[in-house]
Coordinates of C-alpha atoms in Angstrom, one line a residue:
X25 CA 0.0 0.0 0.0
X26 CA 1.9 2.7 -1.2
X27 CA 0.5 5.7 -2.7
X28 CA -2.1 4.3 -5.1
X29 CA -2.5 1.2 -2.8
X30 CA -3.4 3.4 -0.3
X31 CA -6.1 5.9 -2.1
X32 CA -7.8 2.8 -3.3
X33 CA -7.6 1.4 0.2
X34 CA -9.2 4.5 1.8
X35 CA -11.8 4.1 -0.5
X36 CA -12.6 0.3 -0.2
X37 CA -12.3 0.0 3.5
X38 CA -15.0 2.2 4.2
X39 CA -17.7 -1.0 3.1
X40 CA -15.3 -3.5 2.9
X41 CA -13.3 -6.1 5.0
X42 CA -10.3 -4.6 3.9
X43 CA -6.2 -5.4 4.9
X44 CA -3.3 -3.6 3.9
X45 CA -0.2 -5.3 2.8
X46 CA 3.0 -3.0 3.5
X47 CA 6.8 -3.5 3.9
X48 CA 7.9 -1.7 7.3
X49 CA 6.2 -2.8 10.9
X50 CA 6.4 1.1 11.1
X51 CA 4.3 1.8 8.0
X52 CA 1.3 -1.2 9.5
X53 CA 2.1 0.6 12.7
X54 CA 1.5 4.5 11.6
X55 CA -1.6 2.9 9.6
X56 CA -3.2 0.6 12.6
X57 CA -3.1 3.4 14.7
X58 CA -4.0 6.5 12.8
X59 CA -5.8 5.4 9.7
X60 CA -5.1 6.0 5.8
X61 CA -4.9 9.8 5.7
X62 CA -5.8 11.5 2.5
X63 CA -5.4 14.8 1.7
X64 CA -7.5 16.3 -1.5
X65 CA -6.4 19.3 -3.9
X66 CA -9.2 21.4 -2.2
X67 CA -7.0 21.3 1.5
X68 CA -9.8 18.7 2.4
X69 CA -8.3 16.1 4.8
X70 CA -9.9 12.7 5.7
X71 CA -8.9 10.3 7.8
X72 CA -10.3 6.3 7.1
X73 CA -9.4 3.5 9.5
X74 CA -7.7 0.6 8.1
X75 CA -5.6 -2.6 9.2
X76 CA -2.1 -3.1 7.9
X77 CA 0.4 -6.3 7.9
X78 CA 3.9 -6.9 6.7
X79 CA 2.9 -10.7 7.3
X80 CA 0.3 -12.0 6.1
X81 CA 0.6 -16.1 6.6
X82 CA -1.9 -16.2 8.6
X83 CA -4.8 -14.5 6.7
X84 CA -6.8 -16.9 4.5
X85 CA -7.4 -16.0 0.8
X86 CA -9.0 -13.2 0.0
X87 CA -11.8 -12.4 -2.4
X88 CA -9.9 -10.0 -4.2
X89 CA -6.3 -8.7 -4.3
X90 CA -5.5 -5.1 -5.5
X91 CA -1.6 -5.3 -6.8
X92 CA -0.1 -1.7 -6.8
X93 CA 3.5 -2.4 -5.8
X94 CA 6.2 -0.9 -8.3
X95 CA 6.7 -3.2 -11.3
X96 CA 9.8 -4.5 -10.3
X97 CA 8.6 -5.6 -7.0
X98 CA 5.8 -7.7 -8.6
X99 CA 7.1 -11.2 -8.9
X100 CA 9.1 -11.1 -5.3
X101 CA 5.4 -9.6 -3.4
X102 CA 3.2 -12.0 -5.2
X103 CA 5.5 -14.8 -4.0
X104 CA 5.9 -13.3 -0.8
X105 CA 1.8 -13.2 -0.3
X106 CA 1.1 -16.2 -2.1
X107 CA -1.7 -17.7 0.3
X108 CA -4.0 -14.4 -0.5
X109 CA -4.7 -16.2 -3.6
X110 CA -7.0 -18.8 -3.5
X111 CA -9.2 -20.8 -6.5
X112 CA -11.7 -17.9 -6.8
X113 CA -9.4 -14.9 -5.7
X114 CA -10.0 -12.4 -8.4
X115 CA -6.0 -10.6 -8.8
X116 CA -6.0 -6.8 -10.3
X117 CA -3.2 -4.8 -11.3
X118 CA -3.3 -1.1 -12.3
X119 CA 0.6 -0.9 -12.1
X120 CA 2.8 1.2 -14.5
X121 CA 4.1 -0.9 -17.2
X122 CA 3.9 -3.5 -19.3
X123 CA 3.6 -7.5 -18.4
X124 CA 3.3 -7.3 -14.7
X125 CA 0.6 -10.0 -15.3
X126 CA 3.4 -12.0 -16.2
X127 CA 4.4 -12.3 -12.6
X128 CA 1.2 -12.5 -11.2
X129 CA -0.5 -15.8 -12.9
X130 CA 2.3 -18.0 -11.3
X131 CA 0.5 -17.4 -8.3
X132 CA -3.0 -16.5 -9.2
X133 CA -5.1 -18.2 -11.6
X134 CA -4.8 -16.5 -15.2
X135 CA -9.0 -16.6 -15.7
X136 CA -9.1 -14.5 -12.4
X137 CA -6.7 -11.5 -13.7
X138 CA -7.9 -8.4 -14.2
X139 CA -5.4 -5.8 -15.5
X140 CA -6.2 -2.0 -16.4
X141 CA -4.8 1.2 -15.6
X142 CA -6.0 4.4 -13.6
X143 CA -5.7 7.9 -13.9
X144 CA -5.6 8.6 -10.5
X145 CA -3.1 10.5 -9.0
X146 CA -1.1 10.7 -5.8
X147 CA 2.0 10.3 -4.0
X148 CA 3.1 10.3 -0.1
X149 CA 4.1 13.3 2.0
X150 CA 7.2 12.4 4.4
X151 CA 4.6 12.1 7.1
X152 CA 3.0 9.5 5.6
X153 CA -0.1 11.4 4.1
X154 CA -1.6 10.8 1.1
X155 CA -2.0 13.0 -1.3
X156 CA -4.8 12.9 -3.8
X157 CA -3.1 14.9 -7.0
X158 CA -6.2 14.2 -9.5
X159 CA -8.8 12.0 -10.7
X160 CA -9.8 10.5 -14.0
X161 CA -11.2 7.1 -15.0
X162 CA -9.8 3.6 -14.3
X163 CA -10.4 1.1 -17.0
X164 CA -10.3 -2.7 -16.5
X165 CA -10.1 -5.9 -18.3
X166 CA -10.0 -9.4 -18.4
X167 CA -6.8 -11.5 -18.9
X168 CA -8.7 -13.6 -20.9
X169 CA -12.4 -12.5 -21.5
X170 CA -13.1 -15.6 -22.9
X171 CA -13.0 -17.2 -19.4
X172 CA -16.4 -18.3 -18.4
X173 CA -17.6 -15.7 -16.0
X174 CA -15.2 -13.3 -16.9
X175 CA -17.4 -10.8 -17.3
X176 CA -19.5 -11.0 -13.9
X177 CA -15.8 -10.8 -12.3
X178 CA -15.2 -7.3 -14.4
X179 CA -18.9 -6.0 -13.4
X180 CA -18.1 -6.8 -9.9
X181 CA -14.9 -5.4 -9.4
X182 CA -16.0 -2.1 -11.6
X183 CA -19.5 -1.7 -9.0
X184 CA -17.0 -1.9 -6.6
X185 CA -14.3 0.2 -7.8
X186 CA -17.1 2.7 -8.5
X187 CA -19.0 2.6 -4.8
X188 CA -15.3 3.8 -3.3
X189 CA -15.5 6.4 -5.3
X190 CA -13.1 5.8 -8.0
X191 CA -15.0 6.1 -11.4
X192 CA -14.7 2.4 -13.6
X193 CA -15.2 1.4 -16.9
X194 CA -14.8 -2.0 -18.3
X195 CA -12.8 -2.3 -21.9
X196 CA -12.8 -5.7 -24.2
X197 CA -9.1 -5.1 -24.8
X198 CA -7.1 -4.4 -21.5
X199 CA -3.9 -5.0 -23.4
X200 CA -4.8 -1.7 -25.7
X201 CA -5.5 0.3 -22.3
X202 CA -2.4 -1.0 -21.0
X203 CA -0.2 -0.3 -24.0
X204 CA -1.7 3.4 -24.2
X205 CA -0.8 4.0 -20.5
X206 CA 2.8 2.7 -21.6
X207 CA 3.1 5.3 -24.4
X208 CA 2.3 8.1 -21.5
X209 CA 5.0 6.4 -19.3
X210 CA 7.5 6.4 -22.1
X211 CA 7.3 10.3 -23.4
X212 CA 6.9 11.6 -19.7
X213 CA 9.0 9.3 -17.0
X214 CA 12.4 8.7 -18.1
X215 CA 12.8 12.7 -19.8
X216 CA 11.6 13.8 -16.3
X217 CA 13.6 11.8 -14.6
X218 CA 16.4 12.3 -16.5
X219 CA 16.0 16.0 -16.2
X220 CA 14.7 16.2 -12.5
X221 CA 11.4 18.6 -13.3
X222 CA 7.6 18.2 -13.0
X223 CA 5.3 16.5 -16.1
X224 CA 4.7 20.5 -17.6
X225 CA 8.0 21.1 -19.2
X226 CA 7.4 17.5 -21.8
X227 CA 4.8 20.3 -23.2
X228 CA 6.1 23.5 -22.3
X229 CA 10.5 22.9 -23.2
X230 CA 10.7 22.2 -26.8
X231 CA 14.1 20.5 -26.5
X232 CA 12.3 18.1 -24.2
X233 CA 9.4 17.9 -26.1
X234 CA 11.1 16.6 -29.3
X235 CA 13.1 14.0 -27.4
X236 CA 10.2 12.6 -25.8
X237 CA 7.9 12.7 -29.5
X238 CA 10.9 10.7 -30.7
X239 CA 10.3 8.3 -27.8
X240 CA 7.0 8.0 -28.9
X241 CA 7.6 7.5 -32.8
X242 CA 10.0 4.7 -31.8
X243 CA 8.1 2.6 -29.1
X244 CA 4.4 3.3 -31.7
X245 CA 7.1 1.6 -34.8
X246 CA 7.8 -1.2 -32.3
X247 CA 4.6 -2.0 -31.4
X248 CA 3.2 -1.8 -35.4
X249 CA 6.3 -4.7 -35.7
X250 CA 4.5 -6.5 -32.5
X251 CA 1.1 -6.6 -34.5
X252 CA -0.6 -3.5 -32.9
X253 CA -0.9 -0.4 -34.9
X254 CA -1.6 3.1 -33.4
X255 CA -1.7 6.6 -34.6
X256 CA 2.0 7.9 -33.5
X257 CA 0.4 11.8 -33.8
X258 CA -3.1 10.8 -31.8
X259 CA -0.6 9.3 -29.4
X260 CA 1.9 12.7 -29.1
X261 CA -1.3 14.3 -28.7
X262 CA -2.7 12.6 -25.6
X263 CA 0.9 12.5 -24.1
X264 CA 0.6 16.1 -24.1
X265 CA -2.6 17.2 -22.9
X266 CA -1.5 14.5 -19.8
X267 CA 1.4 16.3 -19.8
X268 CA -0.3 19.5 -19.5
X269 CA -3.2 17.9 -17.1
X270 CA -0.4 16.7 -14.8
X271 CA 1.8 19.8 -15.2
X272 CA 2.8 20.0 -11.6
X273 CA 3.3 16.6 -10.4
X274 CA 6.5 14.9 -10.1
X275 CA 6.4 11.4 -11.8
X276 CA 7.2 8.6 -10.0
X277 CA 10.4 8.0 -11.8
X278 CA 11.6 11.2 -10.5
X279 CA 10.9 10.5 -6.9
X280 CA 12.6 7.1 -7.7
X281 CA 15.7 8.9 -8.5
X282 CA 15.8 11.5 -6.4
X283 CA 15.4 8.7 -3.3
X284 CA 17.9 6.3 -4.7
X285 CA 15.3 3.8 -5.1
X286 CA 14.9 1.6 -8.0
X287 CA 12.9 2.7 -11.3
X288 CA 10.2 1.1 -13.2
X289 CA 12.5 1.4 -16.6
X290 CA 12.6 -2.0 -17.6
X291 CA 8.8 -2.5 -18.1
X292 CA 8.8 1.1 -19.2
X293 CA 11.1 2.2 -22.2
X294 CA 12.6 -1.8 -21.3
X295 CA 9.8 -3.4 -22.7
X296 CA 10.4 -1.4 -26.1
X297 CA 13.7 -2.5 -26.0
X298 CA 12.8 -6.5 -25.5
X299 CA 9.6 -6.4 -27.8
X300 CA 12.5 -4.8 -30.6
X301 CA 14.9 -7.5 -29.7
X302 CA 12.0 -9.6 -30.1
X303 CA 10.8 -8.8 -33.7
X304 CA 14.6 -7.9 -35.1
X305 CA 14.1 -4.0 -34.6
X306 CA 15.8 -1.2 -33.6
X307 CA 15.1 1.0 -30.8
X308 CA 18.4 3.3 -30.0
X309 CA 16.4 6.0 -28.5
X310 CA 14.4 3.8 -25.7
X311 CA 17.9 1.7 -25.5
X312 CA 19.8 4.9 -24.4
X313 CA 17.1 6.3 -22.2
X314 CA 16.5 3.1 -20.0
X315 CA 20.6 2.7 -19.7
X316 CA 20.6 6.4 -18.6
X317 CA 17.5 5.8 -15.7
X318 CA 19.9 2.9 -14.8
X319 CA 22.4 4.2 -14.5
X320 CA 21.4 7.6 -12.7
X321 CA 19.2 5.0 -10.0
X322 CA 22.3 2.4 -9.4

């Protein structure tokens, strides 16, 4: 439960028999006894009780598990938090990047994955706060909507979603949802990060804004070489008004950075790289990028 984990939490455990998975004793200790707090853009501040865990081998499976950890983290928490999964356990991700499914249906059955994205936004004060930075729509789909009662799972979770207060829609192609959340990722984290500034200047500094466009061109070319084609101007276009939308916020690659911790680059501006290994392509630009982020978080 970090800073998505958390604003969905808040929302959920107010009709739900909700627990919160987190790393530190201190983080399960500063939620068990003060609650989730969130703070909204209008100086609003509620607090929402919660329970929080680092352990969780004693907790029987639950009927859903909401996966926000940072990509890389995936494989090592599902593992870690393998007995939350059970036969009917429905799994969701809304993580950043591409493939974190991947790593989640060695533990959880594939026909019970549900992978999306969300435009919410927030990140965590050093006090532990919450902070709501916007709102927009989450969108969900199966893993395989073929699976019989696939799409009762997707009208659950989406009422659900929905009654906490986090808008929902359901989508026939989660990958396509995915990917365009990807193409946002690749023209605005690794040039901010790279650059230490907030999402505004990918619009606003036209030396930046050229290098992430050329980001863009590259990873829409890979992906037309990986079978799916997209509009590399439409695309530009929507990175920009996110850009512009999001103007002050500091991406999470650039808090990575600045606190030493590791990046989501490989299932970033990575997965460009692998997918053009993959299908005998070139990517330079996404190649130099995600060595850069490397080495910048080593």
């Amino acid at each position: 439960a970090g800073a998505i984990g958390s604003l969905f939490a808040a929302g959920l455990a107010q009709k739900h028999d909700l627990t919160c998975v987190v790393r530190s004793q201190s983080h399960a200790d500063s939620i068990n006894s003060r609650g989730i707090v969130i703070a909204e853009r209008d100086g609003t501040v509620r607090t929402i009780p919660a329970r929080a865990v680092t352990d969780t081998r004693d907790l029987v499976p639950c009927d859903l598990v909401l996966i926000a950890v940072k990509a890389p983290a995936t494989a090592e928490a599902v593992r870690m938090h393998s007995n939350l999964f059970g036969k009917k356990t429905i799994a969701v991700t809304l993580q950043n990047g591409y493939g974190n499914h991947t790593d989640i249906e060695k533990t959880a059955d594939p026909n019970h994955i549900i992978i999306g994205t969300t435009a919410q936004g927030a990140n965590v004060s050093p006090d532990g706060t919450v902070n709501h930075a916007g709102s927009g729509v989450t969108t969900i789909g199966a893993l395989h909507p073929e699976a019989p009662g696939s799409d009762a799972m997707l009208a659950s979770v989406a009422e659900i979603f929905t009654e906490a207060g986090f808008e929902t829609v359901i989508t026939e192609d989660a990958e396509d949802a995915v990917i365009r959340k990807l193409f946002v990722n690749i023209g605005i984290n690794a040039v901010c990060a790279l650059n230490d500034c907030s999402n505004r200047h990918i619009s606003e500094d036209p030396e930046l804004s050229r290098y992430a466009r050329s980001l863009i061109d590259e990873a829409v070319a890979i992906f037309a070489a990986a079978g799916r084609s997209y509009d590399s101007g439409k695309i530009w276009e929507h990175v920009e008004s996110v850009a512009r939308a999001t103007g002050d916020n500091f991406c999470s690659m650039v808090q990575d950075v600045r606190n030493g911790r590791p990046t989501e680059i490989r299932r970033i501006n990575g997965v460009i790289c692998r997918l053009a290994d993959e299908y005998n392509q070139s990517a330079p630009l996404n190649r130099e990028v995600t060595e850069k982020v490397e080495k910048l978080s080593s």
